[in-house]
Amino acid sequence: MSEETQDMETPEEKGNDVNGAQSEALRNVTYLSGMYQDWFLDYASYVILERAVPYVNDGLKPVQRRILHAMKQLDDGRYNKVANIIGNTMQYHPHGDASIGDALVQLGQKDLLIDTQGNWGNILTGDSSAAPRYIEARLSKFALEVLFNPKTTNWKQSYDGRNREPITLPVKFPLLLAQGVEGIAVGLASKILPHNFNELIQACIAYLKGEEFELYPDFPTAGMIEVSRYNDGLRGGAVKVRAKIDKVDNKTLKVTQIPYGKTTTSVIDSIIKANDKGKIKIKKIDDNTAADVEILIHLASGISSDKTIDALYAFTDCEISISPNACIIEDDVPKFIGVAEILRRSADNTVALLKLELEIRKRELEEAWHYASLERIFIEKRIYRDIEECETWEGIIETIDEGLKPHIEHLMRAVTRDDIVRLTEIKIKRISKFDIDKAKDYIQSIEDEIAEINVHIANIIPFTIRYFQAIKKKYGKGRERKTEIRSFESIVATKVVVANQKLYINREEGFMGTGLKKDEYVCDCSDIDDIIVIRKDGTYFVSKVSDKSFIGKNILHVAVFRKNDKRTIYNVAYRDGKGGICYVKRFSVTSITRDKEYNLTKGTSGSRILYFTANPNGEAEVIRVVLKPKPRLKKLNFEFDFAELAVKGRASMGNILSRNDVQKITLKHEGVSTLGGRKIWFDPDVLRLNTDQRGDFIGEFLGDDRILVVSRPASFHFTGFDLSNHYSNNISIIEKYQAEKVWTAVFYDADQEYYYLKRFTMEGNGKPVSFIGDNPDNKLLILTEEKYPRFEILYGGKNADRPNETIEGAEFIGVKSFKARGKRLSIYEIDKVKELEPIARENEITATNESEAPADDSKNQSDNN
């Protein structure tokens, strides 16, 4: 058989080879489940580590770090086109220019690391920035000082190996907490809220001193924040953020600050949406926002401005809840740690970086000292002359080495060949002009600096504290807290929502709802209200309002139900069973399970309500009871006053009205409230009135009683005692108004340039008015409610030698209108006016003794008895 015949394959052999190749290929197939398991994990890890979550070392995401590194490479002190910065960043960031541009704009809008020029958008209105070719940027002085140091930076190769980029920047500041961050990765998210620049520095200093510190968010959009549930920025925590809303007048509200993460456009849209749903009633909205937020909300006629403010917080984006989730990357692993721990690690990292910088500087100085000492020996001992006869390079090196040996015992390290080579490079001109004194001074200055660095290294914590203090002094001006930390009162939506629906009832068929427009009208309500329904058999329940719902027949009472309403009192007379005893009771319904049926009678079959009234202020009327005639019953009618009954719980049985059958019960005459005045407290933490005994007790209020509010610097106004009232945070006095109370004020009149004293009563309507004049330079010194105030005048200036003078306020001037200027205290220059303790008047003492005498006599008499 020839070789060609031997090399040829038969069809069977060829088929076997093909099948074998196919089998091998099948063995190498990776199934989809395997791809998902491996590739998806790789993708998730990449997104977490390289895109969405910041590193704890420098507080930056990779794209932010690469942008800042590229800007440092371009930095020459002048602005660069953003398009140019984006292009240079693409050397390090393996993604599109759009993501780099968006990240750069966000960094610029935070106004910390980047100086911007041009239209960079507006975080208040949500307007986007101009195109990258039209705007410019450069690194801020703060960024240049705090973020960069190539000597302490760890480097790695860029994605294509052509360049090197920092693994993390050597940031000597809690940058992550100052800027905040938000990122969504695969199965992981991070949301760290921004904090105040100066407060972060103070917290770092406190931590380094071993003191306690607290950190709360501060937003560039300002607003107000409640931090009771901040939870150190960890998962599960939440903060409430509110817009700042001021009252221009009773028909106009002005939004001057908005919640973080919202824009004026989104806030206005939410207000319009709430108005369309009937939650609030407004006439129109004007957006006058420019450098500062200004949204004017014009209210419809007859709408309470205070309740509208609460409704804006309840139903619009004027109040939002933000849930932080502090997640960072440490050692290439995502971790959840609180903002306090992030700050501690940042402060520790700053200490380590500053110490490393000092050690690097020390090594550089030691090298400089070493060479300066060698140079001095080489020239001063004229070793350079010994090499004139040397014929080879090695001979020169050996000669210099031998010449140095007697003089190098004091050096910090051994002399190397490189040191000797460097000495041979000294030019003859330098040798000829060598000044031994200057050389000694230079070496001494290096030694002094090394000694200073050694002190800093030994006391690295105080050194770091001084570093932080210098940063605050240099860059902290204008970075004061913008967001006001407040406690927010809980707003009950049903109390502030506008009554945007009408409730109707069909008694015959037993239906109730807002859609029964052809049936009997009951009252106005909102679509989130609860309705209480009471039937004639004594059963009652509370149900949510709806278009149409079945409530049963024999309806006695239908009304909007207010939870925890202790002032609405129900007066009831009912018969227990058929022909049973008649009872009367007074009760309130403060809380109830929705759609659960209760009974205000004893529950006996055949019971029936004979008389019923619902009294919104606890009124107790007098009724006339007519009994059914029967033998030996002489008195067939009598009167009963509900005021004789105490208000009890809804489940109480009540008191017996009559054991005889009652024919009818009618109203004799209306009654008055038995609950007395409404006791009101003012909570200074939330600046709201309440009846829950929180804060300072103001008084008991009835009818037309008013509250007097004295505000800084020197104005007053009146309000009602509605719990929905809003008050500003510049209150100096808040109390129940007493028209006869006389106030005494000492103030400086800028127009006359003299000090005046005036006594007056406060009167007027609800508008704030000044009681020391309209000149803004007028200054209130003293405001007192003492009946007979006394003041001491201390003179100053050229009249400093004049003796102090005491003024009796009541004798000095009479009571006049608050509009009067008052009486000038003195024509001499006054340095200070002090209020003295009042002296009790003789007629007051006599009146006090006379009022106490009868009490004492009666007490003695009772004791004798």
Short mmCIF file of C-alpha atoms in Angstrom, two decimals, residues 112-408:
data_model
loop_
_atom_site.label_atom_id
_atom_site.label_comp_id
_atom_site.label_asym_id
_atom_site.label_seq_id
_atom_site.Cartn_x
_atom_site.Cartn_y
_atom_site.Cartn_z
CA LEU A 112 -16.88 73.29 47.22
CA LEU A 113 -14.25 71.72 44.97
CA ILE A 114 -14.80 73.54 41.69
CA ASP A 115 -14.88 77.22 40.76
CA THR A 116 -17.40 77.65 37.98
CA GLN A 117 -17.93 80.23 35.28
CA GLY A 118 -20.98 80.46 33.02
CA ASN A 119 -24.45 78.97 33.28
CA TRP A 120 -24.13 75.88 35.48
CA GLY A 121 -27.86 75.47 36.02
CA ASN A 122 -29.87 76.14 39.15
CA ILE A 123 -30.52 73.62 41.93
CA LEU A 124 -33.48 75.72 43.09
CA THR A 125 -35.41 75.78 39.83
CA GLY A 126 -34.04 72.57 38.32
CA ASP A 127 -32.78 74.41 35.22
CA SER A 128 -30.02 72.48 33.46
CA SER A 129 -26.58 73.88 32.70
CA ALA A 130 -25.44 75.20 29.35
CA ALA A 131 -23.61 72.93 26.89
CA PRO A 132 -20.07 71.92 27.96
CA ARG A 133 -18.50 74.07 25.25
CA TYR A 134 -20.01 77.21 26.80
CA ILE A 135 -19.10 76.78 30.48
CA GLU A 136 -15.74 76.71 32.24
CA ALA A 137 -14.28 75.40 35.46
CA ARG A 138 -11.13 75.13 37.51
CA LEU A 139 -10.21 73.58 40.84
CA SER A 140 -10.99 75.72 43.89
CA LYS A 141 -8.24 76.81 46.24
CA PHE A 142 -9.76 74.54 48.88
CA ALA A 143 -9.51 71.53 46.55
CA LEU A 144 -5.91 72.31 45.63
CA GLU A 145 -4.93 72.52 49.30
CA VAL A 146 -6.89 69.56 50.67
CA LEU A 147 -7.23 66.97 47.88
CA PHE A 148 -3.88 66.59 46.16
CA ASN A 149 -0.37 65.48 47.05
CA PRO A 150 1.41 63.20 44.56
CA LYS A 151 3.92 62.15 47.22
CA THR A 152 1.21 60.55 49.39
CA THR A 153 -0.94 59.21 46.54
CA ASN A 154 -1.15 55.56 45.60
CA TRP A 155 -1.36 55.08 41.84
CA LYS A 156 -2.62 52.48 39.40
CA GLN A 157 -2.71 52.07 35.64
CA SER A 158 -5.69 53.49 33.78
CA TYR A 159 -8.09 51.17 31.98
CA ASP A 160 -5.99 51.12 28.76
CA GLY A 161 -2.57 51.15 30.42
CA ARG A 162 -1.49 54.42 28.78
CA ASN A 163 -1.78 56.58 31.90
CA ARG A 164 -1.78 56.30 35.63
CA GLU A 165 -4.57 57.46 37.95
CA PRO A 166 -4.93 57.66 41.75
CA ILE A 167 -6.47 54.70 43.57
CA THR A 168 -7.87 57.26 46.03
CA LEU A 169 -6.98 60.90 46.55
CA PRO A 170 -5.21 61.88 49.79
CA VAL A 171 -8.15 63.96 51.08
CA LYS A 172 -7.51 65.63 54.44
CA PHE A 173 -11.13 66.56 55.16
CA PRO A 174 -14.47 64.68 55.67
CA LEU A 175 -15.41 65.35 52.04
CA LEU A 176 -17.98 62.56 51.81
CA LEU A 177 -20.10 64.09 54.57
CA ALA A 178 -19.68 67.63 53.26
CA GLN A 179 -20.89 66.85 49.75
CA GLY A 180 -23.23 63.94 50.38
CA VAL A 181 -23.75 61.23 47.81
CA GLU A 182 -26.49 59.20 46.21
CA GLY A 183 -25.94 56.10 44.11
CA ILE A 184 -27.89 53.01 43.10
CA ALA A 185 -25.92 49.84 42.34
CA VAL A 186 -27.02 46.26 41.72
CA GLY A 187 -28.80 45.13 44.87
CA LEU A 188 -27.25 47.98 46.82
CA ALA A 189 -27.82 51.69 47.28
CA SER A 190 -26.06 54.52 49.08
CA LYS A 191 -27.55 57.80 50.24
CA ILE A 192 -25.51 60.06 52.49
CA LEU A 193 -26.93 63.51 53.12
CA PRO A 194 -24.71 66.63 52.98
CA HIS A 195 -23.55 68.20 56.25
CA ASN A 196 -22.32 71.64 57.22
CA PHE A 197 -18.69 72.51 56.40
CA ASN A 198 -17.91 74.25 59.70
CA GLU A 199 -19.79 71.73 61.83
CA LEU A 200 -17.79 68.88 60.27
CA ILE A 201 -14.53 70.61 61.16
CA GLN A 202 -15.74 71.25 64.71
CA ALA A 203 -16.76 67.59 64.98
CA CYS A 204 -13.30 66.47 63.79
CA ILE A 205 -11.67 68.69 66.39
CA ALA A 206 -14.03 67.40 69.10
CA TYR A 207 -13.25 63.78 68.14
CA LEU A 208 -9.50 64.39 68.22
CA LYS A 209 -9.90 65.97 71.66
CA GLY A 210 -11.89 62.95 72.87
CA GLU A 211 -15.13 64.93 73.18
CA GLU A 212 -18.66 63.98 72.12
CA PHE A 213 -20.13 65.41 68.93
CA GLU A 214 -23.35 65.31 66.93
CA LEU A 215 -23.82 65.62 63.18
CA TYR A 216 -27.02 66.52 61.37
CA PRO A 217 -27.61 67.27 57.67
CA ASP A 218 -27.43 70.75 56.20
CA PHE A 219 -28.81 71.35 52.72
CA PRO A 220 -27.87 73.93 50.08
CA THR A 221 -31.59 74.60 49.53
CA ALA A 222 -31.93 75.54 53.24
CA GLY A 223 -35.41 74.81 54.61
CA MET A 224 -36.16 73.20 57.97
CA ILE A 225 -35.34 69.71 59.18
CA GLU A 226 -36.44 67.42 62.02
CA VAL A 227 -33.67 65.02 63.01
CA SER A 228 -35.27 63.02 65.84
CA ARG A 229 -35.13 59.85 63.69
CA TYR A 230 -31.89 60.51 61.82
CA ASN A 231 -30.32 57.36 63.31
CA ASP A 232 -26.79 58.52 62.50
CA GLY A 233 -27.58 58.29 58.79
CA LEU A 234 -28.00 54.50 58.87
CA ARG A 235 -30.69 52.37 57.26
CA GLY A 236 -34.04 52.61 59.02
CA GLY A 237 -33.62 56.28 59.86
CA ALA A 238 -35.52 59.17 58.32
CA VAL A 239 -35.57 62.95 58.44
CA LYS A 240 -38.45 65.26 57.69
CA VAL A 241 -37.60 68.30 55.60
CA ARG A 242 -39.92 71.27 55.20
CA ALA A 243 -40.08 74.34 53.06
CA LYS A 244 -40.05 77.68 54.82
CA ILE A 245 -43.42 79.37 54.38
CA ASP A 246 -44.05 82.95 55.53
CA LYS A 247 -47.32 84.84 55.76
CA VAL A 248 -47.24 88.02 53.68
CA ASP A 249 -50.79 88.79 54.76
CA ASN A 250 -53.94 86.80 55.54
CA LYS A 251 -54.49 86.04 51.85
CA THR A 252 -50.92 85.51 50.62
CA LEU A 253 -48.24 82.97 51.55
CA LYS A 254 -44.60 83.08 50.42
CA VAL A 255 -42.35 80.04 50.08
CA THR A 256 -38.76 81.25 50.55
CA GLN A 257 -36.91 77.93 50.99
CA ILE A 258 -37.66 74.48 49.59
CA PRO A 259 -36.88 70.92 50.73
CA TYR A 260 -33.65 69.25 49.64
CA GLY A 261 -33.99 67.33 46.40
CA LYS A 262 -37.00 69.33 45.24
CA THR A 263 -37.19 72.25 42.83
CA THR A 264 -39.55 75.19 42.62
CA THR A 265 -41.15 73.52 39.62
CA SER A 266 -41.84 70.25 41.47
CA VAL A 267 -43.13 72.11 44.55
CA ILE A 268 -45.49 74.24 42.44
CA ASP A 269 -46.71 71.17 40.56
CA SER A 270 -47.50 69.40 43.84
CA ILE A 271 -49.41 72.46 45.10
CA ILE A 272 -51.46 72.64 41.90
CA LYS A 273 -52.14 68.92 42.13
CA ALA A 274 -53.34 69.24 45.74
CA ASN A 275 -55.56 72.14 44.71
CA ASP A 276 -57.03 70.11 41.83
CA LYS A 277 -57.81 67.29 44.25
CA GLY A 278 -59.53 69.72 46.60
CA LYS A 279 -57.06 69.27 49.47
CA ILE A 280 -56.32 73.00 49.51
CA LYS A 281 -57.95 76.04 47.95
CA ILE A 282 -55.77 78.62 46.22
CA LYS A 283 -56.45 81.36 43.72
CA LYS A 284 -53.13 81.39 41.87
CA ILE A 285 -49.37 80.86 42.20
CA ASP A 286 -46.59 83.24 41.13
CA ASP A 287 -43.03 81.97 40.77
CA ASN A 288 -40.63 84.90 41.27
CA THR A 289 -37.57 82.74 41.93
CA ALA A 290 -34.23 84.19 40.82
CA ALA A 291 -31.16 83.98 43.05
CA ASP A 292 -33.48 83.10 45.96
CA VAL A 293 -36.69 81.12 46.11
CA GLU A 294 -39.88 83.16 46.06
CA ILE A 295 -43.17 81.38 45.39
CA LEU A 296 -46.26 83.48 46.13
CA ILE A 297 -49.43 81.52 46.91
CA HIS A 298 -52.62 83.58 46.72
CA LEU A 299 -55.44 82.05 48.76
CA ALA A 300 -59.10 81.93 47.90
CA SER A 301 -61.41 84.16 49.93
CA GLY A 302 -62.48 82.84 53.30
CA ILE A 303 -59.55 80.40 53.58
CA SER A 304 -57.40 80.34 56.73
CA SER A 305 -53.74 81.03 55.98
CA ASP A 306 -52.60 79.05 59.04
CA LYS A 307 -54.58 75.96 58.07
CA THR A 308 -53.35 76.29 54.50
CA ILE A 309 -49.73 76.22 55.71
CA ASP A 310 -50.45 72.98 57.56
CA ALA A 311 -52.26 71.60 54.50
CA LEU A 312 -49.26 72.47 52.30
CA TYR A 313 -47.05 70.44 54.62
CA ALA A 314 -49.56 67.58 54.71
CA PHE A 315 -50.47 67.26 51.02
CA THR A 316 -47.63 68.75 48.93
CA ASP A 317 -43.87 68.57 48.49
CA CYS A 318 -43.49 71.39 50.99
CA GLU A 319 -42.75 68.56 53.41
CA ILE A 320 -40.93 65.38 52.42
CA SER A 321 -39.32 62.49 54.26
CA ILE A 322 -35.79 61.42 53.31
CA SER A 323 -34.40 58.02 54.30
CA PRO A 324 -30.59 57.99 54.47
CA ASN A 325 -28.57 54.84 53.85
CA ALA A 326 -24.89 55.33 54.65
CA CYS A 327 -23.02 52.77 52.54
CA ILE A 328 -19.34 53.12 51.64
CA ILE A 329 -16.52 51.10 50.09
CA GLU A 330 -13.65 50.10 52.39
CA ASP A 331 -10.93 47.69 51.29
CA ASP A 332 -12.99 46.92 48.17
CA VAL A 333 -15.94 45.77 50.29
CA PRO A 334 -19.25 47.66 50.73
CA LYS A 335 -20.01 48.45 54.38
CA PHE A 336 -22.85 50.17 56.23
CA ILE A 337 -21.53 52.58 58.86
CA GLY A 338 -23.00 55.72 60.44
CA VAL A 339 -21.95 59.27 59.67
CA ALA A 340 -20.23 59.58 63.05
CA GLU A 341 -18.02 56.59 62.23
CA ILE A 342 -17.36 57.98 58.73
CA LEU A 343 -16.18 61.22 60.33
CA ARG A 344 -13.94 59.35 62.80
CA ARG A 345 -12.30 57.41 59.98
CA SER A 346 -11.86 60.60 57.98
CA ALA A 347 -10.26 62.34 60.95
CA ASP A 348 -7.97 59.33 61.54
CA ASN A 349 -7.08 59.31 57.85
CA THR A 350 -6.25 63.02 58.02
CA VAL A 351 -3.97 62.37 61.00
CA ALA A 352 -2.21 59.59 59.08
CA LEU A 353 -1.82 61.70 55.93
CA LEU A 354 -0.47 64.71 57.80
CA LYS A 355 1.98 62.48 59.64
CA LEU A 356 3.06 60.89 56.34
CA GLU A 357 3.55 64.33 54.77
CA LEU A 358 5.70 65.37 57.75
CA GLU A 359 7.76 62.20 57.52
CA ILE A 360 8.27 62.68 53.77
CA ARG A 361 9.29 66.28 54.34
CA LYS A 362 11.63 65.17 57.10
CA ARG A 363 13.33 62.65 54.79
CA GLU A 364 13.71 65.34 52.13
CA LEU A 365 15.26 67.71 54.65
CA GLU A 366 17.58 65.00 55.93
CA GLU A 367 18.75 64.37 52.36
CA ALA A 368 19.23 68.11 51.84
CA TRP A 369 21.20 68.34 55.14
CA HIS A 370 23.29 65.32 54.18
CA TYR A 371 24.34 66.73 50.81
CA ALA A 372 24.86 70.26 52.18
CA SER A 373 27.17 68.78 54.83
CA LEU A 374 29.10 66.75 52.24
CA GLU A 375 29.43 69.79 50.00
CA ARG A 376 30.71 71.87 52.89
CA ILE A 377 33.32 69.20 53.80
CA PHE A 378 34.31 68.73 50.14
CA ILE A 379 34.95 72.45 49.63
CA GLU A 380 36.03 73.54 53.12
CA LYS A 381 38.62 70.69 53.45
CA ARG A 382 39.75 71.27 49.83
CA ILE A 383 39.25 67.61 48.89
CA TYR A 384 38.65 68.70 45.31
CA ARG A 385 42.41 69.44 45.03
CA ASP A 386 43.29 65.80 45.73
CA ILE A 387 41.68 64.61 42.52
CA GLU A 388 43.89 66.75 40.25
CA GLU A 389 46.47 63.98 39.91
CA CYS A 390 43.97 61.15 39.43
CA GLU A 391 43.99 59.65 35.95
CA THR A 392 40.92 57.35 36.10
CA TRP A 393 37.28 57.81 37.13
CA GLU A 394 37.58 55.11 39.76
CA GLY A 395 40.63 56.81 41.11
CA ILE A 396 38.71 60.05 41.49
CA ILE A 397 35.90 58.26 43.34
CA GLU A 398 38.32 56.51 45.69
CA THR A 399 40.27 59.70 46.37
CA ILE A 400 37.15 61.66 47.31
CA ASP A 401 35.91 58.76 49.45
CA GLU A 402 39.23 58.61 51.34
CA GLY A 403 39.23 62.38 51.78
CA LEU A 404 35.74 62.38 53.29
CA LYS A 405 36.24 59.57 55.80
CA PRO A 406 37.87 61.64 58.58
CA HIS A 407 34.98 64.15 58.55
CA ILE A 408 31.76 62.09 58.22
#
